[in-house]
CSV table of N, CA, C and O in Angstrom, one decimal:
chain,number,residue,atom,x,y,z
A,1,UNK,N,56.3,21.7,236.2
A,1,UNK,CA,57.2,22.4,235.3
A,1,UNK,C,56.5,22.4,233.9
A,1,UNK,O,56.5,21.2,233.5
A,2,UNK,N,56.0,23.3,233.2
A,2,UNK,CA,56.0,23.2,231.9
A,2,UNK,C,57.3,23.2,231.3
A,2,UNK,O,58.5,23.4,231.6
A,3,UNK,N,56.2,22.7,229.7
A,3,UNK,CA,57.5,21.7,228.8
A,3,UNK,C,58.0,22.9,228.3
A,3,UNK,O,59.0,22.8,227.6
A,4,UNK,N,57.1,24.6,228.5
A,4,UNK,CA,58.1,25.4,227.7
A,4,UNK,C,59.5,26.0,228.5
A,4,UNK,O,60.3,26.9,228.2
A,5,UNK,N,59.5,24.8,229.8
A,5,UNK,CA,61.0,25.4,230.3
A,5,UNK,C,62.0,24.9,229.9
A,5,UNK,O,63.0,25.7,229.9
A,6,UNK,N,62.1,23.4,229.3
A,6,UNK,CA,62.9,22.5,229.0
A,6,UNK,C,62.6,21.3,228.3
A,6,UNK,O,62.4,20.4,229.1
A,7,UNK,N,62.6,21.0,227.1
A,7,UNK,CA,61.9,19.3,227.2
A,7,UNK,C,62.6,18.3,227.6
A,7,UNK,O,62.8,17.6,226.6
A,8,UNK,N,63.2,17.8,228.8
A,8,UNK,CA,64.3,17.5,229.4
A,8,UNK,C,63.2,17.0,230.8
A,8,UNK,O,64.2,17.1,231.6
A,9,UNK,N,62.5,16.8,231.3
A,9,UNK,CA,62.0,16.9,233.1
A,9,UNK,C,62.2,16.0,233.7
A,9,UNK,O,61.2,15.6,234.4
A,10,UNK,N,63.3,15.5,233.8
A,10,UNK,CA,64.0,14.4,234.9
A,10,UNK,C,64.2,14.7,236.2
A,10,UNK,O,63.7,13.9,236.9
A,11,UNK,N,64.8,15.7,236.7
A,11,UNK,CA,64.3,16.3,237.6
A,11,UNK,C,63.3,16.3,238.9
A,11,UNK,O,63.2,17.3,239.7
A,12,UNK,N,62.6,15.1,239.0
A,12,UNK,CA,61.1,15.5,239.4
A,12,UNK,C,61.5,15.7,240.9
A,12,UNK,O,60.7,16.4,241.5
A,13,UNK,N,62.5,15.4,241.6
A,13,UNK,CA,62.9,16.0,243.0
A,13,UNK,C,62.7,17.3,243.2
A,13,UNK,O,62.6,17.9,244.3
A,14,UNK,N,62.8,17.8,242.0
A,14,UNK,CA,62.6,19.5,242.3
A,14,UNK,C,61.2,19.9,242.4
A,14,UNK,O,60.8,20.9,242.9
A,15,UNK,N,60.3,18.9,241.8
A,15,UNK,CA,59.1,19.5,242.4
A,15,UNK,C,58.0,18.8,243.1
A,15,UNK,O,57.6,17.6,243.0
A,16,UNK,N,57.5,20.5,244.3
A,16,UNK,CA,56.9,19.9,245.5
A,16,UNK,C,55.8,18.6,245.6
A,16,UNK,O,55.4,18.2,244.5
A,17,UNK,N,55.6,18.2,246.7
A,17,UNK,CA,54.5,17.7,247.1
A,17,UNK,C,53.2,18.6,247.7
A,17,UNK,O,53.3,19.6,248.3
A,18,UNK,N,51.8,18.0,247.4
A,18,UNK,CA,50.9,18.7,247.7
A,18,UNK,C,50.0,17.8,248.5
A,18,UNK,O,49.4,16.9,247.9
A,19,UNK,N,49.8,18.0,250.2
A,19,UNK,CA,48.8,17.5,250.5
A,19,UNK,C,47.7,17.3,249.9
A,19,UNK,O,47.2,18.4,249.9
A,20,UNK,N,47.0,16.5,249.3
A,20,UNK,CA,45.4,16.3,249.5
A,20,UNK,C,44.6,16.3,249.7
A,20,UNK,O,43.7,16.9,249.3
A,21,UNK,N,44.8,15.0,250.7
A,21,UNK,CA,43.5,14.2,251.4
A,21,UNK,C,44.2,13.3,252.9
A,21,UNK,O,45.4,13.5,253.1
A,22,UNK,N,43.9,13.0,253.3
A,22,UNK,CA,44.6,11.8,254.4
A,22,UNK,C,45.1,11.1,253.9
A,22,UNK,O,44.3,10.6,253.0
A,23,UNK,N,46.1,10.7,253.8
A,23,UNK,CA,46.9,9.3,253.1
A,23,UNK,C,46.9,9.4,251.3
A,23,UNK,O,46.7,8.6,250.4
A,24,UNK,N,47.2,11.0,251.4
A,24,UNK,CA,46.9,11.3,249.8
A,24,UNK,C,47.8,12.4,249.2
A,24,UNK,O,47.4,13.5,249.5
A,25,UNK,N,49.2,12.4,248.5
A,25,UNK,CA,49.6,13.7,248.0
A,25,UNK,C,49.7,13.5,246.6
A,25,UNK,O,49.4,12.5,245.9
A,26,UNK,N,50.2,14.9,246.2
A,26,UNK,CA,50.3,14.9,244.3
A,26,UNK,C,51.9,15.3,244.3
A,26,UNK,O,52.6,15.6,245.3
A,27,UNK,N,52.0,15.3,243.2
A,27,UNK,CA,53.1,16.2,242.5
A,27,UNK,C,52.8,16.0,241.4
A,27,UNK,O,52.5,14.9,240.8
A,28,UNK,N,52.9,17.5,240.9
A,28,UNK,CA,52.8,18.1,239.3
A,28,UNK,C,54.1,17.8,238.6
A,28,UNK,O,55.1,18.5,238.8
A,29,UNK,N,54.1,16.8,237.7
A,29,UNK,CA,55.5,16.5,237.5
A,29,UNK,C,55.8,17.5,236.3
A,29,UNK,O,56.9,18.0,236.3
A,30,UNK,N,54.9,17.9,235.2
A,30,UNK,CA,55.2,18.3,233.7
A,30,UNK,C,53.3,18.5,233.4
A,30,UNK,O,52.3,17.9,233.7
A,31,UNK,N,53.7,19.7,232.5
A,31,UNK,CA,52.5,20.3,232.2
A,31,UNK,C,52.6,20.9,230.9
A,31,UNK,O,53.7,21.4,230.7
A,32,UNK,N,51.5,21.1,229.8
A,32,UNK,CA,51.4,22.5,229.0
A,32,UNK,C,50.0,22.7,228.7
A,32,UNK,O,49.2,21.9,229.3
A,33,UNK,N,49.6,23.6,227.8
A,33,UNK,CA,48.4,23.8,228.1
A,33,UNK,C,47.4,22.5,227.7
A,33,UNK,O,46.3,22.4,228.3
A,34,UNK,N,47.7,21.6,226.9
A,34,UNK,CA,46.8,20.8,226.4
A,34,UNK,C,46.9,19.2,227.1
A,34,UNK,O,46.1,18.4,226.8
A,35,UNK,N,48.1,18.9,228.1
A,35,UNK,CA,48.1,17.9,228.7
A,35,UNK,C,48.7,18.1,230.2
A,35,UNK,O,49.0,19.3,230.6
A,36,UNK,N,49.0,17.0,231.0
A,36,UNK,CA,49.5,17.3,232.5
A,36,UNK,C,49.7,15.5,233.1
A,36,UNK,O,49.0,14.5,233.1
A,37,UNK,N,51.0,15.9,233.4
A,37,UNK,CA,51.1,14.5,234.1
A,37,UNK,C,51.6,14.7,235.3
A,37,UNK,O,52.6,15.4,235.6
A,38,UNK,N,50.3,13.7,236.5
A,38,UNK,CA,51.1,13.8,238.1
A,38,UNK,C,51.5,12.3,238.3
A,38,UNK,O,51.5,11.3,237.6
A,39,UNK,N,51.8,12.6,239.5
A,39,UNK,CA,52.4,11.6,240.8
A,39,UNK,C,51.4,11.9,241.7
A,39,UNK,O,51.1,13.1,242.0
A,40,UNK,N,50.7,10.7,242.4
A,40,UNK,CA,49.7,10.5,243.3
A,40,UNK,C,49.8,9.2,244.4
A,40,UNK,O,49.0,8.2,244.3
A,41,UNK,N,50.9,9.5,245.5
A,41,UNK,CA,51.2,8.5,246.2
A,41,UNK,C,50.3,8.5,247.1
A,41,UNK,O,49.8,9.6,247.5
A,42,UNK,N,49.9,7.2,247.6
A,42,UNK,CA,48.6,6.8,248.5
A,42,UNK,C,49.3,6.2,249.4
A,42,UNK,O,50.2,5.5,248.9
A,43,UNK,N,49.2,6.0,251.0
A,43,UNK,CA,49.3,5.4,252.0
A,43,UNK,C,47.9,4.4,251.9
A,43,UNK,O,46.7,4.8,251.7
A,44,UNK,N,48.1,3.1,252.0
A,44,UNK,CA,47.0,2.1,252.7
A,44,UNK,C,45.6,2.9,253.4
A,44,UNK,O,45.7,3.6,254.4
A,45,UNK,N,44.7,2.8,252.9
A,45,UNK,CA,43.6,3.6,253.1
A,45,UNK,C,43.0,4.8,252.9
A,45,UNK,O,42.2,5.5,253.5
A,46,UNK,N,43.8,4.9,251.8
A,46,UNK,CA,43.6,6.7,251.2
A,46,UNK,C,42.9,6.6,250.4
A,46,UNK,O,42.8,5.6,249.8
A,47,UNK,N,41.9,7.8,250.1
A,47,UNK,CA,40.9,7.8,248.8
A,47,UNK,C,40.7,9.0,248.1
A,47,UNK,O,40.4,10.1,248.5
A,48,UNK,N,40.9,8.6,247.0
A,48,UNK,CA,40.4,9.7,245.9
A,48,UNK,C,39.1,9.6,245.5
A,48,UNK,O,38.5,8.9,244.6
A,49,UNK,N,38.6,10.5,246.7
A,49,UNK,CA,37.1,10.7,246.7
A,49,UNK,C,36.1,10.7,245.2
A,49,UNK,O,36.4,11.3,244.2
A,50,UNK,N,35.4,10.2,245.2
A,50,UNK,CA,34.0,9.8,243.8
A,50,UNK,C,33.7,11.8,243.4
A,50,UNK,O,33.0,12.7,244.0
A,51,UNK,N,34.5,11.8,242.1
A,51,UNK,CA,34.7,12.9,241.3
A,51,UNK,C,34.2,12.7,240.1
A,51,UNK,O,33.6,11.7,239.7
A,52,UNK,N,34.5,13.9,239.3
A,52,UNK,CA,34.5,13.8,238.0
A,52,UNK,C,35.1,15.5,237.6
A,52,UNK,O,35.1,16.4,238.4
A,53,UNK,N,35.4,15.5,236.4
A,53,UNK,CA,35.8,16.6,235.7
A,53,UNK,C,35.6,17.2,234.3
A,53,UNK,O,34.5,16.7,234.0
A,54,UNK,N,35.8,17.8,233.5
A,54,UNK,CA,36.0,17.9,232.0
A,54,UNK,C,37.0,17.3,231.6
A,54,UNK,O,36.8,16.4,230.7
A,55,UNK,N,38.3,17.6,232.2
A,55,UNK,CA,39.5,16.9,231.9
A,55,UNK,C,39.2,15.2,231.1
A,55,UNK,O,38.3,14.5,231.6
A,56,UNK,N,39.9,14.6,230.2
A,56,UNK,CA,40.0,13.4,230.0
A,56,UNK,C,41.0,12.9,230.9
A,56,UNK,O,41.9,13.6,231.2
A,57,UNK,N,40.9,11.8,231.4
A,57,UNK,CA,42.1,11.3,232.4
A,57,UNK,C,42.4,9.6,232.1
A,57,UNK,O,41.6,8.7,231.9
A,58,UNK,N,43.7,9.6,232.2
A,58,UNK,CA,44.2,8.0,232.0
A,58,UNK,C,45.2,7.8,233.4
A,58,UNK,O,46.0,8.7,233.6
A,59,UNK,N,45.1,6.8,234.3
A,59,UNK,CA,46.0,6.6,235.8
A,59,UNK,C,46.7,5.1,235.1
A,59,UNK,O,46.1,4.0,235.0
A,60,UNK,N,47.7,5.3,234.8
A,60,UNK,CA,48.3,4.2,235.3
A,60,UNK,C,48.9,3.8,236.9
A,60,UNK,O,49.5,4.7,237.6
A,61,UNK,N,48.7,2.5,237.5
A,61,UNK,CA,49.2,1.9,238.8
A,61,UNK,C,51.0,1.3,238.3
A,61,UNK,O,51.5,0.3,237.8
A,62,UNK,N,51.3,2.4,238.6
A,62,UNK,CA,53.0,2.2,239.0
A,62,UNK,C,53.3,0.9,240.1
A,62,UNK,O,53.6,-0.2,239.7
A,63,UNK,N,53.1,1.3,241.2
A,63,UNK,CA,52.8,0.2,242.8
A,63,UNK,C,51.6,0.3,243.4
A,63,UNK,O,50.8,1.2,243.1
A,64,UNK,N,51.4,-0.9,244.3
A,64,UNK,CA,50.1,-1.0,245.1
A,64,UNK,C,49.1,-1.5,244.5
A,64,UNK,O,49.2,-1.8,243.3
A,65,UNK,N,47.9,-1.5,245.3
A,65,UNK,CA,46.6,-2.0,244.8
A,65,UNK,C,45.6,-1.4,245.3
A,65,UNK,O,45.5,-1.4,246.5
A,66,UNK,N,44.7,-0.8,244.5
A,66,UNK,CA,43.9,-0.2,244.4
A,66,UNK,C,42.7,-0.4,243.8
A,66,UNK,O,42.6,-1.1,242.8
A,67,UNK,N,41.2,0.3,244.8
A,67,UNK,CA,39.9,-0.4,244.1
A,67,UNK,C,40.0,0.6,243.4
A,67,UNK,O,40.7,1.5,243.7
A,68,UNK,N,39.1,0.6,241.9
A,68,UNK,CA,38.8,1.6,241.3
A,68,UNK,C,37.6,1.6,240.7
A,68,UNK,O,37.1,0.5,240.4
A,69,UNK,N,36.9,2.9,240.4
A,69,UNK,CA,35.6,2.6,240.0
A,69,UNK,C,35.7,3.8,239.3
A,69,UNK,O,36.1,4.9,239.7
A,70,UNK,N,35.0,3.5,237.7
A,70,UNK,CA,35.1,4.2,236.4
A,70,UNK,C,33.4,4.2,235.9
A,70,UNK,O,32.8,3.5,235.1
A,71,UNK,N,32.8,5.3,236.6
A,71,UNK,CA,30.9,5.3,236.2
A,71,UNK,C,30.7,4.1,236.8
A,71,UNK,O,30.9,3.8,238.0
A,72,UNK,N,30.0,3.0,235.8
A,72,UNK,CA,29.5,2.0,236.8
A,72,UNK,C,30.0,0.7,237.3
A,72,UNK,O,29.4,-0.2,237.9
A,73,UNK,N,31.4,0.9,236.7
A,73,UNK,CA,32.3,-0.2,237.0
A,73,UNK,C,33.3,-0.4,238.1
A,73,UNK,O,33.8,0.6,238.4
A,74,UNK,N,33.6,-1.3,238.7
A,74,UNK,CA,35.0,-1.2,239.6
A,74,UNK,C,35.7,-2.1,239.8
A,74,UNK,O,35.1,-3.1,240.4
A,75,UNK,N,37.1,-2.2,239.6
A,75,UNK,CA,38.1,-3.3,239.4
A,75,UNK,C,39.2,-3.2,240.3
A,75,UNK,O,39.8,-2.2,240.5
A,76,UNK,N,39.4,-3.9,240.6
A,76,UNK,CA,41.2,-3.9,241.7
A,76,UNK,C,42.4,-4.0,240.9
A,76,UNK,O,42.9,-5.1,240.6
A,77,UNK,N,42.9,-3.1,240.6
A,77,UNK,CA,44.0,-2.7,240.1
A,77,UNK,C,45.8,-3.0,240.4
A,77,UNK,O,46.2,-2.6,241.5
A,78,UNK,N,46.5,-3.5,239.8
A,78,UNK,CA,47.8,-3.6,240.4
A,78,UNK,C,48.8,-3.1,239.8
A,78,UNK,O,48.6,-3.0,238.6
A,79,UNK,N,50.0,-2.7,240.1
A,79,UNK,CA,51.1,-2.4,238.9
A,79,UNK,C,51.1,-3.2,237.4
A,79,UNK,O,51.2,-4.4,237.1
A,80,UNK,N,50.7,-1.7,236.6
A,80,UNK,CA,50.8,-2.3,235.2
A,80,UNK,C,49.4,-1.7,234.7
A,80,UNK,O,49.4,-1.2,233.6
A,81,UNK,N,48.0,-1.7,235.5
A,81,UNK,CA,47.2,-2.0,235.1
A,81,UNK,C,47.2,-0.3,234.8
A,81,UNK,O,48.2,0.3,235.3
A,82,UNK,N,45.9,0.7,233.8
A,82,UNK,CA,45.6,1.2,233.5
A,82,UNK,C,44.2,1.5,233.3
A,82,UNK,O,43.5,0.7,232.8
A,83,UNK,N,43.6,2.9,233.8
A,83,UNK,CA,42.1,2.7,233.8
A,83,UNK,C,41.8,4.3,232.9
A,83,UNK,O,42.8,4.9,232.7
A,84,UNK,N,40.8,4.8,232.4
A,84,UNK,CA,40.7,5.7,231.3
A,84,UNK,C,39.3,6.7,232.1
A,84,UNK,O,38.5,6.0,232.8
A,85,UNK,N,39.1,7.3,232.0
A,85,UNK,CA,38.2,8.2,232.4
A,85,UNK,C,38.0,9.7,231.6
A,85,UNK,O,38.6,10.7,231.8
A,86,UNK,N,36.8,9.0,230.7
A,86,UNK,CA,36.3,10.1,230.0
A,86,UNK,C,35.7,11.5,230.5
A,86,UNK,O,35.1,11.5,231.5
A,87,UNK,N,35.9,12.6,229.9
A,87,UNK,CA,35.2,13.6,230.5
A,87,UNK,C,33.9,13.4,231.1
A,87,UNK,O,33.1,12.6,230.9
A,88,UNK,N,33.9,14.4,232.1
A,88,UNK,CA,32.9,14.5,232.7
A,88,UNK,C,32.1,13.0,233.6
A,88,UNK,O,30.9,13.0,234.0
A,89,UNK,N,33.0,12.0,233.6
A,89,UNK,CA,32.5,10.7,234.1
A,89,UNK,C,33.2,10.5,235.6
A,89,UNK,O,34.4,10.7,235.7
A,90,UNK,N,32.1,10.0,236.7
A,90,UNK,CA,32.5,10.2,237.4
A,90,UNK,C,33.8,8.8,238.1
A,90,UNK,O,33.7,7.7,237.5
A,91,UNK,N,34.5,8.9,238.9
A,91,UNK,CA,35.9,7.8,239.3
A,91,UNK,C,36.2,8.2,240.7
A,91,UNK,O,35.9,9.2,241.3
A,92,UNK,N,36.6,7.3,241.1
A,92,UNK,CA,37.7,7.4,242.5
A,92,UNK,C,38.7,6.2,242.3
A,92,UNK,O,38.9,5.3,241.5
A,93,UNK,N,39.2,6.6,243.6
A,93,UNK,CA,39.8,5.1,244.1
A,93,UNK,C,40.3,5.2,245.6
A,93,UNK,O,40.4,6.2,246.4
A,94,UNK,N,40.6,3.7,245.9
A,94,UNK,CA,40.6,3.7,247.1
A,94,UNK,C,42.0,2.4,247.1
A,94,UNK,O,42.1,1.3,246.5
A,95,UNK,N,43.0,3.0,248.1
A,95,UNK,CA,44.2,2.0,248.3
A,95,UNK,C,44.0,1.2,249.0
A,95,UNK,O,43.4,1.6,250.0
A,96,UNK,N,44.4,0.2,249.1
A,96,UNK,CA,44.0,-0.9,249.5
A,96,UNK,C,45.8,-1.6,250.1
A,96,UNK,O,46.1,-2.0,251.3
A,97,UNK,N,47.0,-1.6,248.6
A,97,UNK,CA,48.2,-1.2,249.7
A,97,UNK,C,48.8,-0.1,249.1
A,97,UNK,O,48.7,0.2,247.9
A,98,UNK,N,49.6,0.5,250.1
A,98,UNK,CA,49.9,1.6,250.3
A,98,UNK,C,51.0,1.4,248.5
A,98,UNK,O,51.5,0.3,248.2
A,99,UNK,N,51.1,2.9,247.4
A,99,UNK,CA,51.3,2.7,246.0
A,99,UNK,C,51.2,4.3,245.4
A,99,UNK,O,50.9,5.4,246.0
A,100,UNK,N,51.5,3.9,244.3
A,100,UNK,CA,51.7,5.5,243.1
A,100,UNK,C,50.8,5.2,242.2
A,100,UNK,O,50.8,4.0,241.7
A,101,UNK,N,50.2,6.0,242.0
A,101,UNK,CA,49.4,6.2,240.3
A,101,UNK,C,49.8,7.4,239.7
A,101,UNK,O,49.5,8.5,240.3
A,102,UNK,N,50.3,7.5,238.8
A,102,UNK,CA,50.8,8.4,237.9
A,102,UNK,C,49.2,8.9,236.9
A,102,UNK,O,48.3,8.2,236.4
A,103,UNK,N,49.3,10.0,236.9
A,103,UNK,CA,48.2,10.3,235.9
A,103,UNK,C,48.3,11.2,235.1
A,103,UNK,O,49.2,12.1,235.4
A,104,UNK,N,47.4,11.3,234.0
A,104,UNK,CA,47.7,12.1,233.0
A,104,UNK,C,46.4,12.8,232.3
A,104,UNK,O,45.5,12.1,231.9
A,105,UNK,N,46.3,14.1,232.3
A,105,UNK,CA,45.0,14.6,231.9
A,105,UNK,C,45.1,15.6,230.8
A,105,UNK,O,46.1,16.3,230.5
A,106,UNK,N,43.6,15.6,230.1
A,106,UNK,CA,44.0,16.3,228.6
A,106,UNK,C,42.5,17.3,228.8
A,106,UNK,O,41.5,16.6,228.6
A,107,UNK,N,42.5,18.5,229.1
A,107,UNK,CA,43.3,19.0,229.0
A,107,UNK,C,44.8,19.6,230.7
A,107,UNK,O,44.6,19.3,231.8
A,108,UNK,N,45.6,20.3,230.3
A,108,UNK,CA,45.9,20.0,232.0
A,108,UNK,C,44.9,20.7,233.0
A,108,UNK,O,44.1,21.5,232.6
A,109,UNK,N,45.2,20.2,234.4
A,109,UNK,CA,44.5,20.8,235.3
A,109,UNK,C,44.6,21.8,235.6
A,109,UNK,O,45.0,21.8,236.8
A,110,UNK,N,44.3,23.5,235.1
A,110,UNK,CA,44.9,24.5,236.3
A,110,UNK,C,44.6,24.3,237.6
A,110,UNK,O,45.5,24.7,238.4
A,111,UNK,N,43.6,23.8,237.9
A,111,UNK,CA,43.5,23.7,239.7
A,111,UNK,C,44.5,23.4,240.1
A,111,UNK,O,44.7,24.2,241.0
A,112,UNK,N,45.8,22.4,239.8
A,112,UNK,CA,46.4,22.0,240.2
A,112,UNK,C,48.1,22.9,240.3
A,112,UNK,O,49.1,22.7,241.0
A,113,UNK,N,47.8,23.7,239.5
A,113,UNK,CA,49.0,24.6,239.5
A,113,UNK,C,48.5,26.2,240.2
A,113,UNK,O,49.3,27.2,240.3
């Protein structure tokens, strides 16, 4: 939902889920052109395969635990924790238990819409 429908987006039942990967969906919760925030629930052994983008990206871990690896680093992650990913640097992760990461990217994703 972009913010120019409402700035109100509580709502998020109303919007879909998107397969991704095996043990991997999104939901586009809120968007406009200069930012985007999803929902990325992982089943126990799901991975967000070793990417990179333009986009700037920050994940916070809502639930679960997760490895993550940011260029040449990689930390196990738990609710609370937060990881940052600069343009064009490459990231994944991988669940370890089944959890949400909420994320947020600047600028938004159109792939995603």
């Amino acid at each position: 939902m972009s913010t120019t429908d409402t700035n109100f987006l509580l709502d998020n039942d109303r919007q879909p889920w998107t397969q991704v990967a095996e043990g991997m969906r999104r939901q586009v919760l809120a968007y406009d052109p200069q930012m985007m925030l999803v929902r990325v629930a992982f089943e126990k052994g799901g991975i967000g395969a070793l990417h990179h983008h333009v986009h700037t990206q920050m994940t916070y871990v809502e639930s679960g635990i997760f490895k993550s690896t940011v260029g040449e680093e990689t930390r196990v992650m738990r609710a609370g924790d937060v990881f940052y990913a600069p343009s064009n640097v490459w990231h994944s992760v991988e669940c370890l238990e089944a959890g949400m990461l909420l994320d947020t990217f600047s600028p938004m994703r159109e792939d995603f819409i």
